[in-house]
Coordinates of C-alpha atoms and ligand atoms in Angstrom, one line a residue:
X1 CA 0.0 0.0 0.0
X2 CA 1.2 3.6 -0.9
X3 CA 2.6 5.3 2.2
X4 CA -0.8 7.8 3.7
X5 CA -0.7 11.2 4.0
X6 CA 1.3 12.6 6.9
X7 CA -2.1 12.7 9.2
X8 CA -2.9 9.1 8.5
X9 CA -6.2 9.7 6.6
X10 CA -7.5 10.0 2.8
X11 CA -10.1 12.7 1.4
X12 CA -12.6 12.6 -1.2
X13 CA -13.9 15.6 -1.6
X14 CA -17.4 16.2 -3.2
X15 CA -18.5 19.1 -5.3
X16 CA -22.1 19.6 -6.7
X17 CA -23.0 20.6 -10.8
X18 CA -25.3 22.4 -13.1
X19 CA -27.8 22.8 -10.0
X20 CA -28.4 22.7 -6.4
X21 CA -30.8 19.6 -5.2
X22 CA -29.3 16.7 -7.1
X23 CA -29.0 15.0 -4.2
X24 CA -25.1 15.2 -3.3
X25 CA -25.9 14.6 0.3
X26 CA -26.8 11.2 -0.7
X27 CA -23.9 10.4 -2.7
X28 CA -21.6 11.6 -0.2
X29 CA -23.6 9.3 2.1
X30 CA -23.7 6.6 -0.1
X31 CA -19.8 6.6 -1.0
X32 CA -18.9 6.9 2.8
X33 CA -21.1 3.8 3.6
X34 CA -19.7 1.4 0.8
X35 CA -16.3 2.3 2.3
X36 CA -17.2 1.4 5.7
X37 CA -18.7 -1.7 4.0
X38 CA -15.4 -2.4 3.1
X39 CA -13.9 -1.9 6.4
X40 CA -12.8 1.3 6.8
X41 CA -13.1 3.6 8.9
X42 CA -15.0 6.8 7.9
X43 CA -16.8 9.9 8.3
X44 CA -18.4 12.8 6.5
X45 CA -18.3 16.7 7.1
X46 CA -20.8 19.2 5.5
X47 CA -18.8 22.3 4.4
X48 CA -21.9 25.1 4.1
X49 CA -20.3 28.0 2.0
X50 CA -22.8 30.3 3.8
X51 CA -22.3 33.2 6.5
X52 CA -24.4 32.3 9.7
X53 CA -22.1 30.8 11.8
X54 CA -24.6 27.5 11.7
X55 CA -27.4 26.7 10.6
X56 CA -29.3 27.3 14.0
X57 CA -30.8 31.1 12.7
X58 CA -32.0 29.9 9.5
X59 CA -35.7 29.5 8.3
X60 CA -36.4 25.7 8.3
X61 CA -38.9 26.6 5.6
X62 CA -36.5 27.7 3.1
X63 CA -33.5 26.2 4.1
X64 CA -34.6 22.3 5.7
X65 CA -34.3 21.1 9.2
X66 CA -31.6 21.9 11.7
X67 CA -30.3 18.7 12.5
X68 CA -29.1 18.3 16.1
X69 CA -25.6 16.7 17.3
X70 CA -25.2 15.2 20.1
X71 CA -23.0 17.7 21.2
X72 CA -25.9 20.1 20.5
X73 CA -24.4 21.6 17.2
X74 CA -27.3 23.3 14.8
X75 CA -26.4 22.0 11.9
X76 CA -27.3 21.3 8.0
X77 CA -29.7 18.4 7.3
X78 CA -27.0 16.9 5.5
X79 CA -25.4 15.4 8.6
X80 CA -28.8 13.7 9.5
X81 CA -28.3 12.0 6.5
X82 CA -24.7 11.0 7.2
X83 CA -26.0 9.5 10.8
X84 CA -28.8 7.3 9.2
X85 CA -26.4 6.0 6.5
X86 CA -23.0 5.1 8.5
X87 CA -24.7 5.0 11.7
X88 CA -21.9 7.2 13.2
X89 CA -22.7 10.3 15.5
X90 CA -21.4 13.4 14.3
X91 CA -20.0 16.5 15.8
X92 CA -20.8 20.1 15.2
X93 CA -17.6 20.1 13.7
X94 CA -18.3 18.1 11.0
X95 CA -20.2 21.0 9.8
X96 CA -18.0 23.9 8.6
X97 CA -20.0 27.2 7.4
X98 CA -17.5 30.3 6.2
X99 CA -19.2 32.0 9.0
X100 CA -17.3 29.8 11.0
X101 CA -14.1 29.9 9.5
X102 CA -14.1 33.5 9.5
X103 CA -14.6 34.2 13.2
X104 CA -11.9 31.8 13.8
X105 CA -9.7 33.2 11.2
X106 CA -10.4 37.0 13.1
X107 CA -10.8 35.6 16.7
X108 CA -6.8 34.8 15.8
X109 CA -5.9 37.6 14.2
X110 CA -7.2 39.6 17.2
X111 CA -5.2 37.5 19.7
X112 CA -2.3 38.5 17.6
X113 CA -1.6 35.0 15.7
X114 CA -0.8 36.8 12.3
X115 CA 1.2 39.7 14.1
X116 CA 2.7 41.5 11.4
X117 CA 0.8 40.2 8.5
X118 CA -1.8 40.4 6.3
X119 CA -4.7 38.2 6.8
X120 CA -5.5 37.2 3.4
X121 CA -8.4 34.5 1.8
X122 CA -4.8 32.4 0.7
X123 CA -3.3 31.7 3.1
X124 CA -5.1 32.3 6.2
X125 CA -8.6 31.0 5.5
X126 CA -7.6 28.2 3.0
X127 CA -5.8 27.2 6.3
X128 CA -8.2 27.7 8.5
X129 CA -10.3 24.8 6.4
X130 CA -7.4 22.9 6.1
X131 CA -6.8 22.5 9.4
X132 CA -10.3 22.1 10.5
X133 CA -10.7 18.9 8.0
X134 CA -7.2 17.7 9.3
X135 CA -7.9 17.9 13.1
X136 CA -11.4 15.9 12.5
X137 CA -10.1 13.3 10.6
X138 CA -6.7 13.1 13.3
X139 CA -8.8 13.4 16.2
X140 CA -11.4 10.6 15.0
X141 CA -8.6 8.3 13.5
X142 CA -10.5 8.1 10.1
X143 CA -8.7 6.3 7.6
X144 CA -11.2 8.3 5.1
X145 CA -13.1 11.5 5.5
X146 CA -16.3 12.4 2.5
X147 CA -16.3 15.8 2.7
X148 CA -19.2 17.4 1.1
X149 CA -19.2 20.8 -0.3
X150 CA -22.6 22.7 -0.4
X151 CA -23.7 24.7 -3.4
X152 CA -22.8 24.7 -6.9
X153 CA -19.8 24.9 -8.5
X154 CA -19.4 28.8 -10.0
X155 CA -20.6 30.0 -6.6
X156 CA -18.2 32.9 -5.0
X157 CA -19.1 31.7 -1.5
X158 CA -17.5 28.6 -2.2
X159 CA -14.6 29.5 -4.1
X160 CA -12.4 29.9 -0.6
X161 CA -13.5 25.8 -0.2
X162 CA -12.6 24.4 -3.2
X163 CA -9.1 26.4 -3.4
X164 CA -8.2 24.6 -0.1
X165 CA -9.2 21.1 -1.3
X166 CA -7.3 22.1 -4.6
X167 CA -3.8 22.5 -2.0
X168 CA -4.9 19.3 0.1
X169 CA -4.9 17.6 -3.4
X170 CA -1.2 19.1 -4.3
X171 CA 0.1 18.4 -0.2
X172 CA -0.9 15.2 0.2
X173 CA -0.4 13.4 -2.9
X174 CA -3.3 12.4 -5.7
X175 CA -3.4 8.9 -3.6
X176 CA -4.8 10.4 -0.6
X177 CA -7.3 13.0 -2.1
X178 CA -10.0 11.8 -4.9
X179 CA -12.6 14.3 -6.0
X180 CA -16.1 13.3 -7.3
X181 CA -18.1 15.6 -9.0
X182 CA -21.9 15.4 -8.8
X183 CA -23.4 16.7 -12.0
X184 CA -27.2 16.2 -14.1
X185 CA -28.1 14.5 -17.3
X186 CA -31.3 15.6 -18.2
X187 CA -34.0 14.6 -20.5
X188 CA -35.7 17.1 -23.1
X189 CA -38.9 15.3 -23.6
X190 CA -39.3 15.9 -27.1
X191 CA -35.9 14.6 -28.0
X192 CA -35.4 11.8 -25.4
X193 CA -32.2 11.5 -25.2
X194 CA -29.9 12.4 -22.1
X195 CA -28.1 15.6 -22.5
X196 CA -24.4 15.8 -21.5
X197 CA -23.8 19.5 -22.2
X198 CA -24.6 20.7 -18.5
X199 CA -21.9 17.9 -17.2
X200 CA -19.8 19.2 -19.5
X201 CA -20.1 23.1 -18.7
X202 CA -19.7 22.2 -14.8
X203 CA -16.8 20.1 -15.1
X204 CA -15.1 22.7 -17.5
X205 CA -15.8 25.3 -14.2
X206 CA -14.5 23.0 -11.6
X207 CA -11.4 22.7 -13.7
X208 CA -10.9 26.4 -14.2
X209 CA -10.8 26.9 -10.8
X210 CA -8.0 24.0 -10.4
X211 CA -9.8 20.9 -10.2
X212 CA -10.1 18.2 -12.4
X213 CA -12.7 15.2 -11.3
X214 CA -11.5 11.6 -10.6
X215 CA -15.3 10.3 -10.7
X216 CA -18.5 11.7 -12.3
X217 CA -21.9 11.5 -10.2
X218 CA -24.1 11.7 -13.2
X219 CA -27.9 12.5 -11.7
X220 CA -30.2 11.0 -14.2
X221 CA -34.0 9.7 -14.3
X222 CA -33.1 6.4 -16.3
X223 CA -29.9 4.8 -16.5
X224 CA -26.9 6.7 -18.1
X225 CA -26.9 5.4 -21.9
X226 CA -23.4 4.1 -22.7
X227 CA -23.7 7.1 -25.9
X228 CA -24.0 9.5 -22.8
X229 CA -21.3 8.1 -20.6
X230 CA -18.8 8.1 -23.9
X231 CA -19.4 11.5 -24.9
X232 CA -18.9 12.9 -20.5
X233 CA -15.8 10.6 -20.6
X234 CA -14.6 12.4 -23.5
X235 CA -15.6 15.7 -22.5
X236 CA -14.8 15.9 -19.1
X237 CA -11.8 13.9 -19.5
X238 CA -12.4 11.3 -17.0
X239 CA -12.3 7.3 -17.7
X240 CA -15.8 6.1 -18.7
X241 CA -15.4 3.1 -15.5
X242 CA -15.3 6.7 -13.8
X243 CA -18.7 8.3 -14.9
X244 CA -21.4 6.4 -12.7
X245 CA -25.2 6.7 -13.2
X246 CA -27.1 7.9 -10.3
X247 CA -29.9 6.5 -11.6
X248 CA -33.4 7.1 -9.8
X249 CA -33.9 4.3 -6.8
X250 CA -36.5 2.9 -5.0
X251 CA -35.1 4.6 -2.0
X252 CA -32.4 6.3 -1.2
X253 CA -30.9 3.5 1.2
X254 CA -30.9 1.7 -2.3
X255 CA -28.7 4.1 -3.8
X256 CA -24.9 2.9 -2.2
X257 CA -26.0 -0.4 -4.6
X258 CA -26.6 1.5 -7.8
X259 CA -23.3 2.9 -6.8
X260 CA -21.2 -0.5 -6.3
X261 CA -23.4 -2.2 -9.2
X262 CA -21.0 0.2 -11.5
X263 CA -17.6 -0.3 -9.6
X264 CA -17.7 2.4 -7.1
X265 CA -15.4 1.1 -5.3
X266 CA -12.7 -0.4 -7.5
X267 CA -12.6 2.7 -9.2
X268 CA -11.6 4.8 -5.3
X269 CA -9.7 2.0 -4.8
X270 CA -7.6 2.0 -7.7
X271 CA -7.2 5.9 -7.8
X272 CA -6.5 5.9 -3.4
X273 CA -4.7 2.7 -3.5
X274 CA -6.8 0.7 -1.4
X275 CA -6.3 -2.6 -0.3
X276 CA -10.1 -3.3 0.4
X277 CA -12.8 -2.7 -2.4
X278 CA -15.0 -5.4 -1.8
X279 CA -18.4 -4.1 0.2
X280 CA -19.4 -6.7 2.9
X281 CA -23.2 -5.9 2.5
X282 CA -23.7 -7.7 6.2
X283 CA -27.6 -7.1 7.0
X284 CA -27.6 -4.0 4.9
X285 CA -29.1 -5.6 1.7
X286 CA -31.7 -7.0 4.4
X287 CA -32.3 -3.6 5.6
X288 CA -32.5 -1.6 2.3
X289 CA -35.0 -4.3 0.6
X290 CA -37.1 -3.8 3.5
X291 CA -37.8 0.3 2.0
X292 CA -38.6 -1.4 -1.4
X293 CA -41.8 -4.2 -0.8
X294 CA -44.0 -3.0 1.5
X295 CA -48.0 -5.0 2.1
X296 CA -49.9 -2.0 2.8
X297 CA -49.4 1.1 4.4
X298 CA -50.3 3.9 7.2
X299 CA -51.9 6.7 6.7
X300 CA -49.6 9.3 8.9
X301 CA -50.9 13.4 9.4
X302 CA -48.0 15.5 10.5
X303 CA -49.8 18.6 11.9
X304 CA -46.7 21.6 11.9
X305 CA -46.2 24.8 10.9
X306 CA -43.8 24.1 8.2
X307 CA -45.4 22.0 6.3
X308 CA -44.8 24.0 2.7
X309 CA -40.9 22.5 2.4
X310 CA -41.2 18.7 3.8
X311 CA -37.4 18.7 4.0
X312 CA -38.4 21.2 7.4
X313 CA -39.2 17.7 9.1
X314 CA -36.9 15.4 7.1
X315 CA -36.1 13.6 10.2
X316 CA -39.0 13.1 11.0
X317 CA -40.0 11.4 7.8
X318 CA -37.2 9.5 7.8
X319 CA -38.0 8.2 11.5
X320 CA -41.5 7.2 10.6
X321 CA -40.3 5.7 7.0
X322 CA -38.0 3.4 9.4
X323 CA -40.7 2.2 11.6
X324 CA -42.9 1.5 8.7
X325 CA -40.4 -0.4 6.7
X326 CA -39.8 -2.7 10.1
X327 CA -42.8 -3.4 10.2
X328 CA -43.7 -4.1 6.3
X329 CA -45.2 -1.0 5.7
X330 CA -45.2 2.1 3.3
X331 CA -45.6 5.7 5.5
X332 CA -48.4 7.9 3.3
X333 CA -47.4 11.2 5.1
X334 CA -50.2 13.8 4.8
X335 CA -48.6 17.2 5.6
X336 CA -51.2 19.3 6.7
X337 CA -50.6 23.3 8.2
X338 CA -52.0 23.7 11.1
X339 CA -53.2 27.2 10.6
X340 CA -56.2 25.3 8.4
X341 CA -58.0 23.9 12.2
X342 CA -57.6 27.8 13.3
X343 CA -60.0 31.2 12.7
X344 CA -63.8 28.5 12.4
X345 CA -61.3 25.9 10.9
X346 CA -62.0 23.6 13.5
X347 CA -65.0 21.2 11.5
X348 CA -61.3 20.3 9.0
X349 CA -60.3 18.3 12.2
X350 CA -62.6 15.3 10.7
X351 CA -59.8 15.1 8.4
X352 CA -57.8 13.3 11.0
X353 CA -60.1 10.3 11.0
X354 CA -58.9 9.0 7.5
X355 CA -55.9 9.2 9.2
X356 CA -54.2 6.4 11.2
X357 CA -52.1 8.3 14.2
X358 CA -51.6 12.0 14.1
X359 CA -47.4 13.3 14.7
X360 CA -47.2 17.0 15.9
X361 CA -43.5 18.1 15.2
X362 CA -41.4 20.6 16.9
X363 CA -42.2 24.6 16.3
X364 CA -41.7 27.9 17.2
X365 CA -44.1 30.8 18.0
X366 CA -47.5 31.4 18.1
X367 CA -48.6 31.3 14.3
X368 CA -50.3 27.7 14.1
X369 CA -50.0 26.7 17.6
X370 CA -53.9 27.1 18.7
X371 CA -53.9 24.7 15.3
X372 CA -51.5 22.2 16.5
X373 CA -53.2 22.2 20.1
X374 CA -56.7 21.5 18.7
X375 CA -55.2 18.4 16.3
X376 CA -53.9 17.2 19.8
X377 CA -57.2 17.3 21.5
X378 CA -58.7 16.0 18.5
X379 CA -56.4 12.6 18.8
X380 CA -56.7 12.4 22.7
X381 CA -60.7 12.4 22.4
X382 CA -61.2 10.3 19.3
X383 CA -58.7 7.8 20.4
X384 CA -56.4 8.0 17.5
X385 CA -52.6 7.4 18.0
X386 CA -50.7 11.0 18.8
X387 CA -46.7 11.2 18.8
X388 CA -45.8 14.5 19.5
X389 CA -42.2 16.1 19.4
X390 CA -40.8 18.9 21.4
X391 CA -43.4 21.9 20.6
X392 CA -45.8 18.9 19.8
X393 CA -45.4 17.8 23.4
X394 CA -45.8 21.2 25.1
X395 CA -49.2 21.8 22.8
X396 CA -50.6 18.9 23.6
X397 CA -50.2 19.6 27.4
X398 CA -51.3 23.1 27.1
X399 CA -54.7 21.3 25.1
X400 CA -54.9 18.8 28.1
X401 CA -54.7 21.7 30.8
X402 CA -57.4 23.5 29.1
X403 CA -60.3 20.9 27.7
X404 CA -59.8 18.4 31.2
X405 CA -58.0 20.3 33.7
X406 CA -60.3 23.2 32.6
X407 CA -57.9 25.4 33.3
X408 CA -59.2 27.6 30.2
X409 CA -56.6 30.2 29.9
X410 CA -53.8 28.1 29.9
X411 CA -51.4 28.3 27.2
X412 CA -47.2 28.3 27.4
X413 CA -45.4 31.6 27.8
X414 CA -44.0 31.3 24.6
X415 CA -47.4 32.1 23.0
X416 CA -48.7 34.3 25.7
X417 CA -46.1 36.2 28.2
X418 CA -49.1 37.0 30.6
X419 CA -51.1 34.2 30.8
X420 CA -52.2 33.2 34.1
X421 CA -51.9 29.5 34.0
X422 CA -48.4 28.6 32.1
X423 CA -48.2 25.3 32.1
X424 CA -45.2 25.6 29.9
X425 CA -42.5 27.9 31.0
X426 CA -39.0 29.4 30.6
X427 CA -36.3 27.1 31.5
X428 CA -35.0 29.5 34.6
X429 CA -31.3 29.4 32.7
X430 CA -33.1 30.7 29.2
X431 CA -34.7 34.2 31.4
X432 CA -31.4 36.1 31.1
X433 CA -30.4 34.8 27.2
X434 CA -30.6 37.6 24.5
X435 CA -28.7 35.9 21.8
X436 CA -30.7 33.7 19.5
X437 CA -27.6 31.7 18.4
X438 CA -27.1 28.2 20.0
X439 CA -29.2 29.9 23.0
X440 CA -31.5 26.7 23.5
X441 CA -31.4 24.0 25.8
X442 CA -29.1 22.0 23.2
X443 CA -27.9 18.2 22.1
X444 CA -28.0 15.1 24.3
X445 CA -29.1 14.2 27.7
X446 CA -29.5 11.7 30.2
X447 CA -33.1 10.8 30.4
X448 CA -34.4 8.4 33.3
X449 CA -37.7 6.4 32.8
X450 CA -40.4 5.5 35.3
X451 CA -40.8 1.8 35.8
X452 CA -44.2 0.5 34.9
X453 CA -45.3 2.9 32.5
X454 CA -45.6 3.2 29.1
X455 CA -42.7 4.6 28.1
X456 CA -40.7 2.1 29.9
X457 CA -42.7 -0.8 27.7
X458 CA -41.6 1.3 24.9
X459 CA -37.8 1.9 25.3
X460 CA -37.3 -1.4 27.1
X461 CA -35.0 0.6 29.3
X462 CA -34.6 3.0 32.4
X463 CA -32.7 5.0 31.0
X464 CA -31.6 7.0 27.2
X465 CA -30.4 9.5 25.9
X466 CA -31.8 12.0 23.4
X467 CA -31.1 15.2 21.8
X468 CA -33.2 18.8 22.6
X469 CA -33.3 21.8 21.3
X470 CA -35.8 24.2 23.2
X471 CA -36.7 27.0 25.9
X472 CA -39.6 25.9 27.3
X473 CA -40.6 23.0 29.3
X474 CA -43.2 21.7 31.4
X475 CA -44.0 23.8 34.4
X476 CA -44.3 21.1 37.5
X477 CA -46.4 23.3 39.5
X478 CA -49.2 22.1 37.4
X479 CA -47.9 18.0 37.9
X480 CA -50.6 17.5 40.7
X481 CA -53.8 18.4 38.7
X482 CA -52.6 17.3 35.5
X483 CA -51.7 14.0 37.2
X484 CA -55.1 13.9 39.0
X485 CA -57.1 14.0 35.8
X486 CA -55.3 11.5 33.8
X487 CA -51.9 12.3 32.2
X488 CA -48.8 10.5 33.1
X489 CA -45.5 12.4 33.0
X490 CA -43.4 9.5 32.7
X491 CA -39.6 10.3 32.2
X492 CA -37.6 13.1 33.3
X493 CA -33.7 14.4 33.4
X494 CA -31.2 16.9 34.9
X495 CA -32.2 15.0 38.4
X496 CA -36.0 15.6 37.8
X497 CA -35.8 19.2 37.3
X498 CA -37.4 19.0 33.7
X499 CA -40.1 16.2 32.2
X500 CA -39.1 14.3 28.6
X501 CA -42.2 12.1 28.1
X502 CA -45.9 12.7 28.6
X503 CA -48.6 9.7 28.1
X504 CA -52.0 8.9 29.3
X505 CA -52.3 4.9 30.0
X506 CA -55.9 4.5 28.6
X507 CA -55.7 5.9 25.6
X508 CA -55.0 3.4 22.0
X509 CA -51.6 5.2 22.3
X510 CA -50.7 9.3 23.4
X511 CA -47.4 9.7 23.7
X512 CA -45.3 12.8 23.2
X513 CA -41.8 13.5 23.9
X514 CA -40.2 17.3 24.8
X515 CA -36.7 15.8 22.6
X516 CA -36.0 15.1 19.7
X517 CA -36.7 11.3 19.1
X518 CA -36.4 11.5 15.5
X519 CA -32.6 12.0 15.4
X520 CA -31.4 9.1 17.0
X521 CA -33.6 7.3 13.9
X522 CA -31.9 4.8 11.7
X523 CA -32.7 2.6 9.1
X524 CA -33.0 -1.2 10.3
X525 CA -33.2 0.6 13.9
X526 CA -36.0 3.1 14.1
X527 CA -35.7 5.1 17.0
X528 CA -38.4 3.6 20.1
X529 CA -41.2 6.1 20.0
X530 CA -41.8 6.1 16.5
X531 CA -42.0 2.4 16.2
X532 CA -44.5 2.2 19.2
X533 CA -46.4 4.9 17.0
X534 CA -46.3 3.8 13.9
X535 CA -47.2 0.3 15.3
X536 CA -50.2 1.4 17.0
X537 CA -51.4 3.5 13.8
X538 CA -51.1 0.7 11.4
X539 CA -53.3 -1.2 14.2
X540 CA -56.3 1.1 13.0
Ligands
LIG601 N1 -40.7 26.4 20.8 C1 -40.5 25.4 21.7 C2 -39.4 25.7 22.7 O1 -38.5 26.6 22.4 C3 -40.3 24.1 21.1 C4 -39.1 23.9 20.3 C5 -39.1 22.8 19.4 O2 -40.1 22.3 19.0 N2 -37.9 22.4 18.9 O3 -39.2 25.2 23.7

């Protein structure tokens, strides 16, 4: 085996083509997990060529989900993806924005780390991400790190990215750095055939800039013709074993296959000089088949406030797609706003009876919240199954304070400072936060179960951990009388001081959890309370 780089570990780096949403995150995912199928040990990191510092700030709506890390880092859906596929926990660090890498590159200047010079993009910042790849991949002892770069290739914000991969590629030797390039053949209906001009236009701007692609990622509806694959060869100068079809697949957990079925692997193998190519599929085949034959399905109604851009709750699709496909069965999602049961909306609520279990996600603010708390009511009275998540869980106890407790004013102080019965309140440490940026109560903690209750029949365990990202919680002042009419508060962390799981023992299933269950989701291992869900919904 060629000698490794001087750190011990191997990058492929992964650029995106001709437009955004080809699915890159999936082929970085994909590649990573045929490499740990062949043994090795790997990661991914998320390079996000924009300025917020993370992507804790950003509107889910237009930008997707803020995936949580256990370390409680806000960051780019992509790493969810990652998770599911190599079933490895990520840092924060494995997602890289510029507005990171700037206030590191300033934070130094101002401690006097560049005395005397000139803090310029090259060096300084090209550094910055080199170093921030290179201490990952050191302090994880990866043998290879997928890095993915977000955006398309031509975009300024990522120019600073792709000059620093362009120097890992000249340090550390064309073994030990492998580029793919994720690009588009498209289909003009009238004509029918695949067009290879776009591929070719991308790769000649990823070369202008220094880069020349080892492999082609070639999105496409139907498999690449062999015409189309010459012609990109030709074009874009890379060996035609080297332009892969990313052909559509039944599901994305399918995808690593379509990959190896072309020689994925032996062609990073031959270009990295690796002694392994041979994927030992293990129970992943097992797992992957089960997202393709389904006998029947559930009907699932997510009730949020995002509902416009799925991708807002693209965990939590995943998670229910995971207990479905355990148990044989294809997830019909019905994404429904929750403004539509507010303002004399409330006669749409017999909407949720062609539904199998209602899911209330996590939220912010008041807009759609009386919504979300009359779909909770809705479930609890007509005995559907109800999951609900983080602002989910808070609604539903603020609905269950008002129509049993009869406590009619009671609502959470996010949604109303003043009201006189706040069932859900400030965390005490969130009274005296101003900043909005990785301000919450953030990433994994201890959570320890009550024996004997339902949510001890449905983790199995006393204790697990789980991931948060809120200010509110549960105020226990109102734990007696919402105890005496019914509702069980079932788990609890930080030595009691806060409540994780709500439930009420007679219903067909009501269960709602103030973390984040959906990110500890996997495929072949969906995460507790979405299997007991899913599995008491597909009872209907
Ligand atoms: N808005 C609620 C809070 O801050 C819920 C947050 C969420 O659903 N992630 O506590």
């Amino acid at each position: 085996m060629q000698s490794k780089a001087q750190n011990g570990s191997k990058f492929i780096f992964v650029t995106g083509g001709v437009m955004s949403g080809l699915g890159k995150g999936v082929t970085t995912s994909s590649t990573a997990k045929l490499l740990q199928l062949a043994g090795y040990r790997v990661s991914c990191v998320k390079i996000d060529p924009y300025v917020n510092y993370d992507a804790g700030t950003m509107n889910p709506v237009a930008h997707g989900e803020v995936f949580v890390t256990d370390d409680g880092g806000e960051c780019d859906m992509d790493i969810g993806n990652y998770e599911r596929f190599i079933d490895t926990a990520m840092t924060k660090d494995h997602n890289i924005t510029t507005g990171r890498v700037y206030n590191n590159v300033i934070l130094a200047e101002r401690e006097g780390k560049y005395l005397g010079q000139c803090v310029q993009i090259i060096p300084h910042v090209t550094d910055e991400i080199k170093n921030a790849l290179r201490n990952i991949a050191n302090e994880e002892k990866l043998d290879i790190m997928v890095v993915e770069c977000g955006g398309t290739v031509g975009d300024i914000e990522s120019l600073p990215f792709l000059e620093a991969f362009r120097q890992m590629e000249l340090e550390l030797g064309q073994s030990n750095t492998l580029f793919i390039h994720v690009t588009l053949a498209p289909v003009l209906d009238v004509v029918g055939e695949q067009k290879t001009k776009p591929t070719q236009h991308s790769v000649q701007e990823l070369r202008r800039i220094g880069i020349q692609p080892d492999i082609l990622a070639v999105r496409c509806k139907m498999q690449l013709s062999d015409d189309a694959r010459r012609k990109i060869s030709l074009f874009a100068s890379v060996e035609e074993k080297c332009v892969i079809s990313c052909h559509d697949a039944p599901s994305i957990y399918k995808v690593p296959e379509v990959l190896e079925s072309q020689g994925m692997l032996k062609a990073i193998s031959e270009r990295m000089v690796l002694r392994r190519s041979t994927p030992h599929w293990g129970n992943w085949r097992t797992v992957t088949e089960s997202f393709t034959k389904y006998g029947g399905s559930v009907r699932i109604a997510v009730v949020g406030k995002y509902v416009t851009l799925p991708d807002s709750y693209v965990s939590v699709y995943h998670a229910l797609s995971h207990a479905g496909a355990s148990i044989g069965k294809k997830i019909e999602v019905q994404w429904i706003d929750s403004e539509r049961f507010e303002n004399g909306g409330l006669s749409s609520l017999s909407m949720l009876k062609d539904c199998d279990g209602v899911l209330a996600p996590g939220g912010f603010g008041r807009r759609g919240s009386e919504g979300i708390m009359a779909a909770a009511n809705f479930a609890r009275t007509k005995n559907i199954p109800y999951l609900g998540i983080c602002f989910g869980f808070q609604l539903a106890i603020v609905a269950f304070a008002r129509h049993v407790c009869k406590l009619h004013d009671a609502n959470s102080t996010e949604l109303d400072p003043n009201t006189k019965n706040p069932v859900v309140d400030f965390m005490p440490e969130q009274r005296n936060v101003h900043d909005m940026g990785g301000t919450m109560r953030l990433g994994s903690h201890d959570i320890a179960i009550a024996p004997k209750t339902v949510a001890a029949r449905v983790y199995g365990l006393t204790e697990v951990k789980r991931r948060h990202r809120h200010r509110y919680e549960f105020n226990q002042k109102y734990l007696d009388i919402v105890n005496e009419n019914g509702l069980v508060l079932s788990a609890h962390s930080d030595s009691g001081r806060r409540m994780e799981i709500l439930e009420m023992p007679n219903h067909r299933f009501y269960f709602a959890v103030q973390y984040h269950a959906e990110f500890n989701s996997r495929p072949g291992k969906p995460e507790q309370a979405f299997d007991a869900f899913v599995k008491a919904a597909a009872k209907s």
